[in-house]
Amino acid sequence: MSVANARHTVLNPVLPYTGGIPGGLEPGEIVIIQGTVLPDADRFQIDLSSGCSTKPRSDIALHFNPRFASSPCVVCNSLKGESWGSEETLHQLPYKRGAPFETIILVHEDVFKVAVNGTHLLEYKHRVPLERVNTFSISGKVVVHAVGYIPNSAIYSESGDMSVPYKGSILKGLRPGQHITIKGQVSMYPHSFTVNLRNSRTENIALQLNPRMKSGMFIRNSYLSEAWGREEREVPFFPFSPGEYFEVLILCQPHQFKLAVNGCHLFEFRHRVQDLGSIDQLEVMGDVELSDIKLW
Ligand code: GAL
């Protein structure tokens, strides 16, 4: 994942670090921590707390504590009224002394989900109401390169880069008024490429964009209930060329998508999936290289 979509980023903080989380945390948001474990690490901890008081100690909603000593583990707990609750210990440690890491805390209504280096690690049920969480701390034997807060409207890709095939999550699904920009470059000897706006839990594709270079056709379609729909093909001109940079803009309106390439309007596509919130994944595959994808 990149921190390019972050609404707030803290770079190279001095440890121990404590800082406010602007606007608090809402379901769908992500806190991303990029750092390196020190070679002599015994432990470090990431705390999501309610305030930053030390006397009395603020409540800690999530204490996430990798331990490297004799039996490596990750301990999670909450501190309430200055007392620790019961520990949730995972006897597995995805961190290595001396190695860089990327930790993602995905905020859900009922749980925090933590992933490390692109792989889900654990879930922790809220013991302190999410509305009270407003402070982030990290301390212990790590160096932190960046902490980013990624809003729930962003597209995020677990693979962490822009490689194709690309799969990005639209955490809260689409809404009218949002737009997606896809920037990239067509391959030198392209056949075609495909952009799918889809539902991650089914096979359904609300909108497939499929420019085919040889024939100069730009096919749009949907795949719903195991069937392709009616193709839409009309375009005033074909906007892509081998090796050329492009910027695709997809505007989601109440009744249709509107698409422009390199600033020129190309077509509309009436919504065939009415529940726009169910469109929660963006895929790109085929003969392109991607440089940037954003949801606004
Ligand atoms: C304690 C430790 C604390 C915290 C807590 C979590 O033993 O001293 O720093 O990690 O466990 O339950």
Coordinates of C-alpha atoms and ligand atoms in Angstrom, one line a residue:
M1 CA 0.0 0.0 0.0
S2 CA 1.2 3.5 -0.6
V3 CA 0.6 6.4 1.7
A4 CA -0.2 8.6 -1.3
N5 CA -3.9 8.6 -0.5
A6 CA -3.4 9.5 3.1
R7 CA -5.3 12.5 4.5
H8 CA -2.6 13.0 7.1
T9 CA 0.9 11.6 7.2
V10 CA 3.6 11.8 9.8
L11 CA 7.1 11.2 8.5
N12 CA 10.1 9.9 10.5
P13 CA 8.7 10.7 13.9
V14 CA 11.1 10.6 16.9
L15 CA 10.2 7.7 19.2
P16 CA 8.4 7.4 21.6
Y17 CA 5.9 9.2 19.4
T18 CA 2.4 10.3 20.5
G19 CA 0.2 12.3 18.2
G20 CA -3.5 13.2 17.7
I21 CA -5.5 11.5 15.0
P22 CA -7.2 14.4 13.2
G23 CA -10.9 13.8 13.2
G24 CA -10.6 10.5 15.1
L25 CA -11.2 7.1 13.5
E26 CA -14.2 6.0 11.5
P27 CA -15.1 2.6 10.2
G28 CA -13.4 2.0 6.9
E29 CA -10.4 4.1 7.7
I30 CA -6.9 2.7 7.8
V31 CA -3.9 3.6 9.8
I32 CA -0.7 2.5 8.0
I33 CA 2.7 2.3 9.8
Q34 CA 5.9 1.8 7.8
G35 CA 9.0 1.2 9.7
T36 CA 12.0 -1.1 10.5
V37 CA 12.5 -3.3 13.6
L38 CA 15.8 -2.6 15.4
P39 CA 18.3 -5.5 15.3
D40 CA 18.2 -5.8 19.1
A41 CA 14.4 -5.5 19.5
D42 CA 12.7 -7.1 22.5
R43 CA 9.4 -5.5 21.9
F44 CA 7.5 -2.5 20.4
Q45 CA 4.0 -1.3 20.7
I46 CA 1.4 0.6 18.8
D47 CA -1.4 2.2 20.9
L48 CA -4.6 3.7 19.8
S49 CA -5.8 5.7 22.8
S50 CA -8.4 8.0 24.2
G51 CA -6.3 11.1 24.9
C52 CA -2.6 11.4 25.8
S53 CA -2.6 11.8 29.5
T54 CA 0.1 10.0 31.5
K55 CA -1.2 10.7 35.0
P56 CA -3.7 9.1 35.2
R57 CA -2.9 7.0 32.1
S58 CA -5.4 7.5 29.2
D59 CA -7.5 4.5 28.2
I60 CA -5.9 2.4 25.4
A61 CA -8.4 1.0 23.0
L62 CA -5.8 -1.1 21.1
H63 CA -2.5 -2.0 22.5
F64 CA -0.7 -3.9 19.8
N65 CA 2.5 -5.3 21.1
P66 CA 4.9 -7.6 19.1
R67 CA 7.4 -9.4 21.5
F68 CA 10.6 -10.9 20.2
A69 CA 11.9 -12.6 23.3
S70 CA 12.0 -16.4 24.0
S71 CA 8.5 -17.2 22.7
P72 CA 7.8 -14.7 20.0
C73 CA 4.2 -13.4 19.9
V74 CA 1.9 -10.5 19.5
V75 CA 0.0 -9.4 22.6
C76 CA -3.1 -7.3 22.2
N77 CA -4.9 -5.7 25.1
S78 CA -6.8 -2.6 26.3
L79 CA -6.1 -0.4 29.3
K80 CA -9.2 0.9 31.1
G81 CA -9.1 3.0 34.2
E82 CA -5.3 2.3 34.4
S83 CA -5.8 -1.5 34.5
W84 CA -4.9 -3.9 31.7
G85 CA -7.7 -6.3 30.6
S86 CA -7.2 -9.9 29.5
E87 CA -4.5 -10.4 26.9
E88 CA -5.2 -11.7 23.5
T89 CA -2.0 -13.4 22.5
L90 CA -1.1 -14.7 19.0
H91 CA 1.8 -17.0 19.1
Q92 CA 3.0 -15.9 15.7
L93 CA 5.3 -13.0 14.9
P94 CA 5.4 -11.7 11.3
Y95 CA 8.1 -9.1 12.2
K96 CA 11.8 -9.8 12.0
R97 CA 14.6 -8.1 13.9
G98 CA 16.3 -5.7 11.5
A99 CA 13.7 -6.0 8.8
P100 CA 11.4 -3.3 7.4
F101 CA 7.6 -3.8 7.8
E102 CA 4.3 -2.3 6.8
T103 CA 1.5 -2.6 9.3
I104 CA -2.1 -1.8 8.4
I105 CA -4.8 -1.3 11.0
L106 CA -8.1 -1.4 9.3
V107 CA -10.9 0.1 11.4
H108 CA -14.2 -1.7 11.4
E109 CA -17.4 -0.9 13.4
D110 CA -16.8 -3.8 15.7
V111 CA -13.2 -4.8 15.3
F112 CA -9.7 -3.6 14.4
K113 CA -8.1 -5.8 11.7
V114 CA -4.4 -5.8 11.5
A115 CA -2.4 -6.9 8.5
V116 CA 1.4 -7.0 8.3
N117 CA 3.3 -6.9 5.0
G118 CA 0.1 -7.5 3.0
T119 CA -1.1 -10.5 5.1
H120 CA -4.0 -10.5 7.6
L121 CA -2.6 -11.1 11.1
L122 CA -5.4 -10.7 13.7
E123 CA -8.7 -9.1 14.7
Y124 CA -9.3 -7.4 18.0
K125 CA -12.9 -6.6 19.1
H126 CA -13.4 -3.1 20.4
R127 CA -13.5 -2.8 24.2
V128 CA -13.3 1.0 24.2
P129 CA -15.9 2.8 21.9
L130 CA -14.3 3.9 18.6
E131 CA -15.6 7.4 19.1
R132 CA -13.2 7.8 22.0
V133 CA -10.1 7.0 20.0
N134 CA -8.2 10.1 19.1
T135 CA -4.5 9.4 19.8
F136 CA -1.8 7.3 18.2
S137 CA 1.4 6.2 19.9
I138 CA 4.3 4.0 18.9
S139 CA 7.3 3.2 21.1
G140 CA 9.9 0.5 21.6
K141 CA 12.6 -1.0 19.5
V142 CA 11.6 0.3 16.0
V143 CA 12.3 3.1 13.6
V144 CA 9.2 4.6 12.0
H145 CA 9.4 5.9 8.5
A146 CA 5.8 7.0 8.1
V147 CA 2.4 6.9 9.7
G148 CA -0.5 7.6 7.5
Y149 CA -4.3 7.9 8.0
I150 CA -6.1 6.8 4.9
P151 CA -9.7 7.9 4.6
N152 CA -12.5 5.4 4.0
S153 CA -13.1 6.9 0.6
A154 CA -9.7 5.8 -0.7
I155 CA -8.9 2.9 -3.0
Y156 CA -6.3 0.8 -1.4
S157 CA -4.4 -2.2 -2.8
E158 CA -3.0 -4.8 -0.5
S159 CA -0.2 -5.7 -2.9
G160 CA 1.2 -2.3 -2.1
D161 CA 2.1 -1.3 -5.6
M162 CA 0.6 -0.5 -9.0
S163 CA 1.6 -3.7 -10.7
V164 CA -0.9 -5.2 -13.2
P165 CA -3.2 -7.2 -12.6
Y166 CA -4.2 -4.6 -10.1
K167 CA -6.9 -5.1 -7.5
G168 CA -8.0 -2.2 -5.3
S169 CA -10.7 -2.0 -2.6
I170 CA -13.2 0.8 -2.5
L171 CA -13.8 0.4 1.2
K172 CA -17.3 1.9 1.4
G173 CA -18.4 1.3 -2.2
L174 CA -19.2 4.0 -4.7
R175 CA -21.4 7.0 -4.2
P176 CA -22.7 9.5 -6.8
G177 CA -20.4 12.5 -7.0
Q178 CA -17.2 10.4 -6.6
H179 CA -14.7 10.0 -9.4
I180 CA -11.9 7.7 -10.1
T181 CA -8.8 8.6 -12.0
I182 CA -6.6 5.9 -13.5
K183 CA -3.2 7.1 -14.9
G184 CA -0.9 4.8 -16.8
Q185 CA 0.7 4.0 -20.0
V186 CA -0.4 1.6 -22.8
S187 CA 2.2 -1.2 -23.5
M188 CA 4.3 -0.9 -26.6
Y189 CA 2.6 -3.9 -28.3
P190 CA -0.8 -4.0 -26.8
H191 CA -3.7 -6.2 -27.5
S192 CA -6.2 -4.8 -25.0
F193 CA -6.7 -3.9 -21.4
T194 CA -9.6 -4.1 -19.0
V195 CA -10.9 -2.0 -16.1
N196 CA -13.6 -3.7 -13.9
L197 CA -15.7 -2.0 -11.3
R198 CA -17.1 -4.9 -9.4
N199 CA -18.4 -6.4 -6.3
S200 CA -15.7 -8.3 -4.4
R201 CA -18.1 -10.9 -2.9
T202 CA -19.7 -12.1 -6.2
E203 CA -18.7 -12.5 -9.8
N204 CA -20.7 -9.4 -10.7
I205 CA -19.0 -6.6 -12.7
A206 CA -21.1 -3.4 -12.7
L207 CA -18.9 -1.8 -15.5
Q208 CA -16.2 -3.3 -17.6
L209 CA -14.1 -1.0 -19.8
N210 CA -12.3 -2.9 -22.5
P211 CA -10.3 -0.9 -25.1
R212 CA -9.0 -3.2 -27.9
M213 CA -6.1 -1.6 -29.7
K214 CA -6.0 -3.6 -32.9
S215 CA -9.7 -3.0 -33.8
G216 CA -9.8 0.4 -32.2
M217 CA -13.0 -0.6 -30.3
F218 CA -13.8 0.5 -26.8
I219 CA -16.3 -2.0 -25.4
R220 CA -18.3 -1.4 -22.2
N221 CA -20.4 -4.1 -20.6
S222 CA -21.6 -5.6 -17.3
Y223 CA -21.4 -9.2 -16.0
L224 CA -24.4 -9.8 -13.7
S225 CA -25.9 -13.1 -12.4
E226 CA -23.4 -15.1 -14.5
A227 CA -24.3 -13.4 -17.8
W228 CA -22.7 -10.6 -19.9
G229 CA -25.1 -7.8 -20.8
R230 CA -25.4 -5.8 -23.9
E231 CA -22.2 -4.3 -25.2
E232 CA -22.0 -0.6 -25.7
R233 CA -19.4 0.4 -28.4
E234 CA -20.0 3.9 -29.7
V235 CA -17.1 6.3 -29.3
P236 CA -16.4 9.6 -31.1
F237 CA -12.7 8.6 -31.3
F238 CA -10.4 5.9 -30.0
P239 CA -8.2 7.6 -27.3
F240 CA -5.4 5.1 -26.7
S241 CA -2.2 4.4 -28.6
P242 CA 0.7 2.0 -28.0
G243 CA 3.3 3.3 -25.5
E244 CA 1.3 6.5 -24.8
Y245 CA 0.3 7.9 -21.4
F246 CA -3.3 8.3 -20.5
E247 CA -5.6 9.5 -17.8
V248 CA -9.0 7.9 -17.5
L249 CA -11.6 9.8 -15.4
I250 CA -14.7 7.9 -14.4
L251 CA -17.3 10.1 -12.8
C252 CA -20.0 8.3 -10.9
Q253 CA -23.3 10.1 -11.3
P254 CA -26.7 9.2 -9.8
H255 CA -27.9 7.3 -12.9
Q256 CA -24.8 6.7 -15.0
F257 CA -21.0 6.7 -15.2
K258 CA -19.4 9.3 -17.3
L259 CA -16.0 8.7 -18.8
A260 CA -13.3 11.0 -20.2
V261 CA -9.8 10.1 -21.4
N262 CA -7.1 12.8 -21.4
G263 CA -9.6 15.4 -20.6
C264 CA -12.0 14.6 -23.4
H265 CA -15.5 13.3 -22.7
L266 CA -16.0 9.9 -24.4
F267 CA -19.3 8.3 -23.3
E268 CA -21.8 7.6 -20.6
F269 CA -22.8 4.2 -19.2
R270 CA -26.2 4.0 -17.5
H271 CA -26.0 2.1 -14.2
R272 CA -27.1 -1.5 -14.5
V273 CA -26.2 -2.1 -10.8
Q274 CA -28.4 0.3 -8.8
D275 CA -26.8 -0.4 -5.4
L276 CA -23.6 1.6 -6.0
G277 CA -22.4 0.9 -2.5
S278 CA -22.0 -2.7 -3.5
I279 CA -19.3 -1.7 -6.1
D280 CA -16.3 -2.1 -3.8
Q281 CA -13.5 -3.3 -6.0
L282 CA -11.5 -1.9 -9.0
E283 CA -9.5 -4.2 -11.2
V284 CA -7.1 -3.4 -14.0
M285 CA -5.6 -6.0 -16.2
G286 CA -4.0 -6.4 -19.6
D287 CA -1.5 -4.5 -21.6
V288 CA -0.9 -1.4 -19.4
E289 CA 1.4 -0.1 -16.8
L290 CA -0.3 1.9 -14.0
S291 CA 1.2 4.9 -12.4
D292 CA -1.6 6.2 -10.2
I293 CA -5.2 5.4 -9.1
K294 CA -7.3 7.7 -7.0
L295 CA -10.8 8.0 -5.8
W296 CA -12.1 11.5 -4.9
Ligands
GAL1 C1 2.1 -6.0 30.5 C2 3.2 -5.0 30.0 C3 2.5 -3.8 29.3 C4 1.6 -4.3 28.2 C5 0.6 -5.3 28.8 C6 -0.4 -5.9 27.8 O1 2.7 -7.1 31.0 O2 4.0 -4.6 31.0 O3 3.5 -3.0 28.7 O4 2.2 -4.9 27.1 O5 1.3 -6.4 29.4 O6 -1.2 -6.8 28.4

